[in-house]
PDB file of C-alpha atoms in Angstrom:
ATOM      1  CA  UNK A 887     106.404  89.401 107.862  1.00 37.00           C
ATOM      2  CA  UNK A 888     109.373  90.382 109.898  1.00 43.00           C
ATOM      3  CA  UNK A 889     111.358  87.449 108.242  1.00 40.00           C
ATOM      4  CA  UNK A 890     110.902  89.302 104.839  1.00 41.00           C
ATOM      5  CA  UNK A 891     112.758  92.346 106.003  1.00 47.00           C
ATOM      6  CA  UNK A 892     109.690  94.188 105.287  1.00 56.00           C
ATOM      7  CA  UNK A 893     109.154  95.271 109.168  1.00 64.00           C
ATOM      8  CA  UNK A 894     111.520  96.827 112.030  1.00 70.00           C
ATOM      9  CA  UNK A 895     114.669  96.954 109.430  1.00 84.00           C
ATOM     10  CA  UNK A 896     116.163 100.009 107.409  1.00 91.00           C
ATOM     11  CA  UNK A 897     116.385 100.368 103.720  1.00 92.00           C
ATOM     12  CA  UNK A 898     118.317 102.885 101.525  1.00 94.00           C
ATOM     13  CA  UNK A 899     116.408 105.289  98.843  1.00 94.00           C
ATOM     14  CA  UNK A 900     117.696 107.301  96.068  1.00 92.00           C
ATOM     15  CA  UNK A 901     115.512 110.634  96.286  1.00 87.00           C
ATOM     16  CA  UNK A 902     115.733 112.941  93.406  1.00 83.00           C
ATOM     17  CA  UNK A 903     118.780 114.365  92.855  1.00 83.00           C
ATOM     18  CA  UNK A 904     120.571 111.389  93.715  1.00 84.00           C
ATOM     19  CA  UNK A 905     120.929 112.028  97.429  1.00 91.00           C
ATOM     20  CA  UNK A 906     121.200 108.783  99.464  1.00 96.00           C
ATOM     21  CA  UNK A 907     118.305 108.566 102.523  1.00 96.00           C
ATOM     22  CA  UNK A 908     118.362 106.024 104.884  1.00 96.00           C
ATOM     23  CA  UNK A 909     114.743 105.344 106.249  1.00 95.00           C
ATOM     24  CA  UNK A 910     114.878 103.997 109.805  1.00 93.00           C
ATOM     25  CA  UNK A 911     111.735 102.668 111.466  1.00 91.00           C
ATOM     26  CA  UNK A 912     110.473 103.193 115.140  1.00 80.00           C
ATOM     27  CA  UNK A 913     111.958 106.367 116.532  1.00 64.00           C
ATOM     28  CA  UNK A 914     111.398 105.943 119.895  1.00 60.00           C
ATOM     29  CA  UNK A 915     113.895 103.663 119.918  1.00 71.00           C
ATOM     30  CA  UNK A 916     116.092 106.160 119.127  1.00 76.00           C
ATOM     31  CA  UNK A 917     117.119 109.640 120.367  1.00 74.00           C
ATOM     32  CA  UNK A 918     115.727 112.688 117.788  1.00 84.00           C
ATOM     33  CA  UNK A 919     116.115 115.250 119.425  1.00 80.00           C
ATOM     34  CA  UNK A 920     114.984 119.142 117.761  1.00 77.00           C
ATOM     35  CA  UNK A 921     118.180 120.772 119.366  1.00 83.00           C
ATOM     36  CA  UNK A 922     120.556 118.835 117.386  1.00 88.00           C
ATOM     37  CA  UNK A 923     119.366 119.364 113.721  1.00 88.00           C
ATOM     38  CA  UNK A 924     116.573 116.981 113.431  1.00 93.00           C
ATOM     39  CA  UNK A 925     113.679 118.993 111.172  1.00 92.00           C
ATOM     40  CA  UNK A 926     110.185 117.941 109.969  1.00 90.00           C
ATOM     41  CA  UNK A 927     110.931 119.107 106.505  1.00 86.00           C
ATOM     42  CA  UNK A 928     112.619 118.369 103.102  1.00 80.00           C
ATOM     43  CA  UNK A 929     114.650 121.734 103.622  1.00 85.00           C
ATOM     44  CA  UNK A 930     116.845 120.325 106.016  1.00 88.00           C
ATOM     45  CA  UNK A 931     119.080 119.407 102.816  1.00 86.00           C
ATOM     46  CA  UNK A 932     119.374 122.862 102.063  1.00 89.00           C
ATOM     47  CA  UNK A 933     121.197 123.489 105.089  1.00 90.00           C
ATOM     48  CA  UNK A 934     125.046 121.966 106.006  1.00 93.00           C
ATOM     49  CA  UNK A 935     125.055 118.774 107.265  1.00 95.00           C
ATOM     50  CA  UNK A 936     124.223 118.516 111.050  1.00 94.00           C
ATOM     51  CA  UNK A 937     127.636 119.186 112.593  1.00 91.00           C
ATOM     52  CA  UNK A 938     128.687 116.608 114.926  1.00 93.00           C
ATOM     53  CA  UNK A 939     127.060 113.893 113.512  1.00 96.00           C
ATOM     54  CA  UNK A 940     129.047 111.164 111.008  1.00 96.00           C
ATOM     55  CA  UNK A 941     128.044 108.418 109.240  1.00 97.00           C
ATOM     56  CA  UNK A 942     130.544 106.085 108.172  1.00 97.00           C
ATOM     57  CA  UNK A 943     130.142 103.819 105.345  1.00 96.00           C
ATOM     58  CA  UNK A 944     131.996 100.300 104.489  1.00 95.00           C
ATOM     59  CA  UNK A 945     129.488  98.291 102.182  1.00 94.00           C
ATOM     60  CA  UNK A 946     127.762  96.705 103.201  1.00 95.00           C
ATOM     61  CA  UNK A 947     127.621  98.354 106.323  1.00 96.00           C
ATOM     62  CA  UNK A 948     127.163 101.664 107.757  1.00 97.00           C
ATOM     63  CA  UNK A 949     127.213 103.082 110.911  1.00 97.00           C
ATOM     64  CA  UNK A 950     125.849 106.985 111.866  1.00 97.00           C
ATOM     65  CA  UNK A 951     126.844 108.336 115.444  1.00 96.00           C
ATOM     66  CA  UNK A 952     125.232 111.113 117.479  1.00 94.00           C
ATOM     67  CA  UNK A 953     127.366 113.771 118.567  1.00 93.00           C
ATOM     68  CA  UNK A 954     127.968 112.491 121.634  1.00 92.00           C
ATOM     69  CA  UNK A 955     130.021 109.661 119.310  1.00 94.00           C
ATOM     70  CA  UNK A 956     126.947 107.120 120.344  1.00 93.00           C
ATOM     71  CA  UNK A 957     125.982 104.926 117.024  1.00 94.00           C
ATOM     72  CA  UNK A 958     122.472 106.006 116.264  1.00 94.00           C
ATOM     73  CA  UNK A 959     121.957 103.361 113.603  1.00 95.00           C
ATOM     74  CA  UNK A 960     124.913 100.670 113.289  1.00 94.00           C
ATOM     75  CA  UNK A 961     124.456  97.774 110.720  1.00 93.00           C
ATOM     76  CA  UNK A 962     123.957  96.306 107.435  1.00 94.00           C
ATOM     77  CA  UNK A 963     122.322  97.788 104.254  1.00 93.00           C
ATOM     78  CA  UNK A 964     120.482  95.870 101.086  1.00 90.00           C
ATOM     79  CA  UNK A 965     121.704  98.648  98.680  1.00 93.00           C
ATOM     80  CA  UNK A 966     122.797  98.614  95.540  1.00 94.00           C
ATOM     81  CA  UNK A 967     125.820  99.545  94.112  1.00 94.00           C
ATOM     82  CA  UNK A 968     123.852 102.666  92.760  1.00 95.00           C
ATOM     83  CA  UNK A 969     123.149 103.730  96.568  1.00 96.00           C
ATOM     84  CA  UNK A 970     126.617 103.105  97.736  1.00 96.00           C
ATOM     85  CA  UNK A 971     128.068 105.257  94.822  1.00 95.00           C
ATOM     86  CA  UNK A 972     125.839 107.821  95.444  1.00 96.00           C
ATOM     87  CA  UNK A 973     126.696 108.356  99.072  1.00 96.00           C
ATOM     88  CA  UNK A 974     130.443 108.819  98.224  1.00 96.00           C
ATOM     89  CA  UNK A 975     129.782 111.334  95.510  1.00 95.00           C
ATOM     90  CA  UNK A 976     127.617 113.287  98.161  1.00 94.00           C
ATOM     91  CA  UNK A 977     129.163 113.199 100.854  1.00 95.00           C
ATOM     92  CA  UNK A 978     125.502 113.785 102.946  1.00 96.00           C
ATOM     93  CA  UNK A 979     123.678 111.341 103.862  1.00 97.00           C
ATOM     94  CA  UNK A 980     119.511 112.145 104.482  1.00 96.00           C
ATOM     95  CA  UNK A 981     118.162 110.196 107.958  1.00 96.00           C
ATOM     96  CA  UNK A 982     114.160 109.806 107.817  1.00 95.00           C
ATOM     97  CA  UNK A 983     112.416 108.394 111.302  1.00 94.00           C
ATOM     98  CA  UNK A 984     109.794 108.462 112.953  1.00 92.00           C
ATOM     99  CA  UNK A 985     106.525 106.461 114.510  1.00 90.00           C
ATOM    100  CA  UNK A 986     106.371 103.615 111.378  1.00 91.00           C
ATOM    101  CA  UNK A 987     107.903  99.991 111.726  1.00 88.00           C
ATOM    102  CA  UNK A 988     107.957  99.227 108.382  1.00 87.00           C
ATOM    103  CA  UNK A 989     107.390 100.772 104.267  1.00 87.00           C
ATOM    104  CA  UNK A 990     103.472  99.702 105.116  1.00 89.00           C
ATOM    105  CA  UNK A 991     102.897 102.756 107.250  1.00 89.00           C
ATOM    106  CA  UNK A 992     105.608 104.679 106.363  1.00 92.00           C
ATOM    107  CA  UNK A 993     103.039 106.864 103.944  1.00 92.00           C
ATOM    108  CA  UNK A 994     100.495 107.436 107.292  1.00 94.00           C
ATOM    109  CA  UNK A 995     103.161 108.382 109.046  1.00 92.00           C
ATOM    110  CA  UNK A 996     104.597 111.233 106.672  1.00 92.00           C
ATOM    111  CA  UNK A 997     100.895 112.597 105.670  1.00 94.00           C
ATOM    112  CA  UNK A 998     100.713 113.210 109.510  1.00 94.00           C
ATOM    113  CA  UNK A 999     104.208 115.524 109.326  1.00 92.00           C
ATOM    114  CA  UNK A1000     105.693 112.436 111.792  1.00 92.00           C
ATOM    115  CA  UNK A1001     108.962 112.427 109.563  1.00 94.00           C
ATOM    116  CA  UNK A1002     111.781 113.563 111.507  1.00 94.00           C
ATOM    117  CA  UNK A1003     114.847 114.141 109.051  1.00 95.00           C
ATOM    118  CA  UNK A1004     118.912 114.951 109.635  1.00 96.00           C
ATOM    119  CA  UNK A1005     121.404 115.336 106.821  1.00 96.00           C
ATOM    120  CA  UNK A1006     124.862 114.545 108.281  1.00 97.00           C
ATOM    121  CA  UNK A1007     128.107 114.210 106.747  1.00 97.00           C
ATOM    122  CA  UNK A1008     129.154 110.995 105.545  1.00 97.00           C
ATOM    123  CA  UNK A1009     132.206 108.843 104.222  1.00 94.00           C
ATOM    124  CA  UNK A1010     132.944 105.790 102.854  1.00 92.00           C
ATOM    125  CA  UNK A1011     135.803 103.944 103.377  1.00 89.00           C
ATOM    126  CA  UNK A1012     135.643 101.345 100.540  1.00 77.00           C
ATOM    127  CA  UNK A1013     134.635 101.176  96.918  1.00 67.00           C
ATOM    128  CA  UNK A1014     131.210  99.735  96.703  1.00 59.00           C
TER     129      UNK A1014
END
């Protein structure tokens, strides 16, 4: 399974509206910490952007840093054209973690309330 890109990997969404998400797997590899914006709610996009936090986008790769300039995620993407056009016209881009490794319990996971979720500021540097 892990050779499918099914398990341990990120993958773009497209949540109503049109805002981008980026759906990262396995947060305790990764710092999420309460203190710097992370919520366990939807509303989080209707507040600003996390300040500090960046994500920085040149298809097909994007990297988002912490605010101590650390890359939180750094890599490649499998979105469409669709995605990538929809980050630049927003601006905000919507992180989504927490204790899953792959979309196969990703729905236990949020029925729980383990989603941890971050809107920062984003820009892309290239036309997708």
């Amino acid at each position: 399974m892990a050779g499918t890109g099914l398990v341990g990997r990120a993958w773009p969404e497209l949540v109503p509206g049109r805002c981008p998400v980026l759906v990262v797997p396995d947060a305790a590899r990764r710092l999420v910490a309460a203190g710097e914006g992370w919520a366990r709610d939807a509303g989080v996009l209707e507040r600003d952007p996390a300040p500090d936090w960046s994500a920085t986008a040149s298809p097909p790769c994007l990297t988002v840093r912490r605010p101590d300039g650390e890359a939180w995620f750094e890599g490649e993407l499998a979105a469409g054209r669709e995605w990538w056009r929809a980050l630049r016209a927003h601006e905000v881009l919507l992180l989504v973690t927490g204790p899953f490794t792959s979309v196969f319990d990703f729905r236990s996971a949020a029925a729980a309330g383990n989603l941890a979720l971050l809107a920062v500021r984003a820009r892309t540097t290239t036309n997708p």
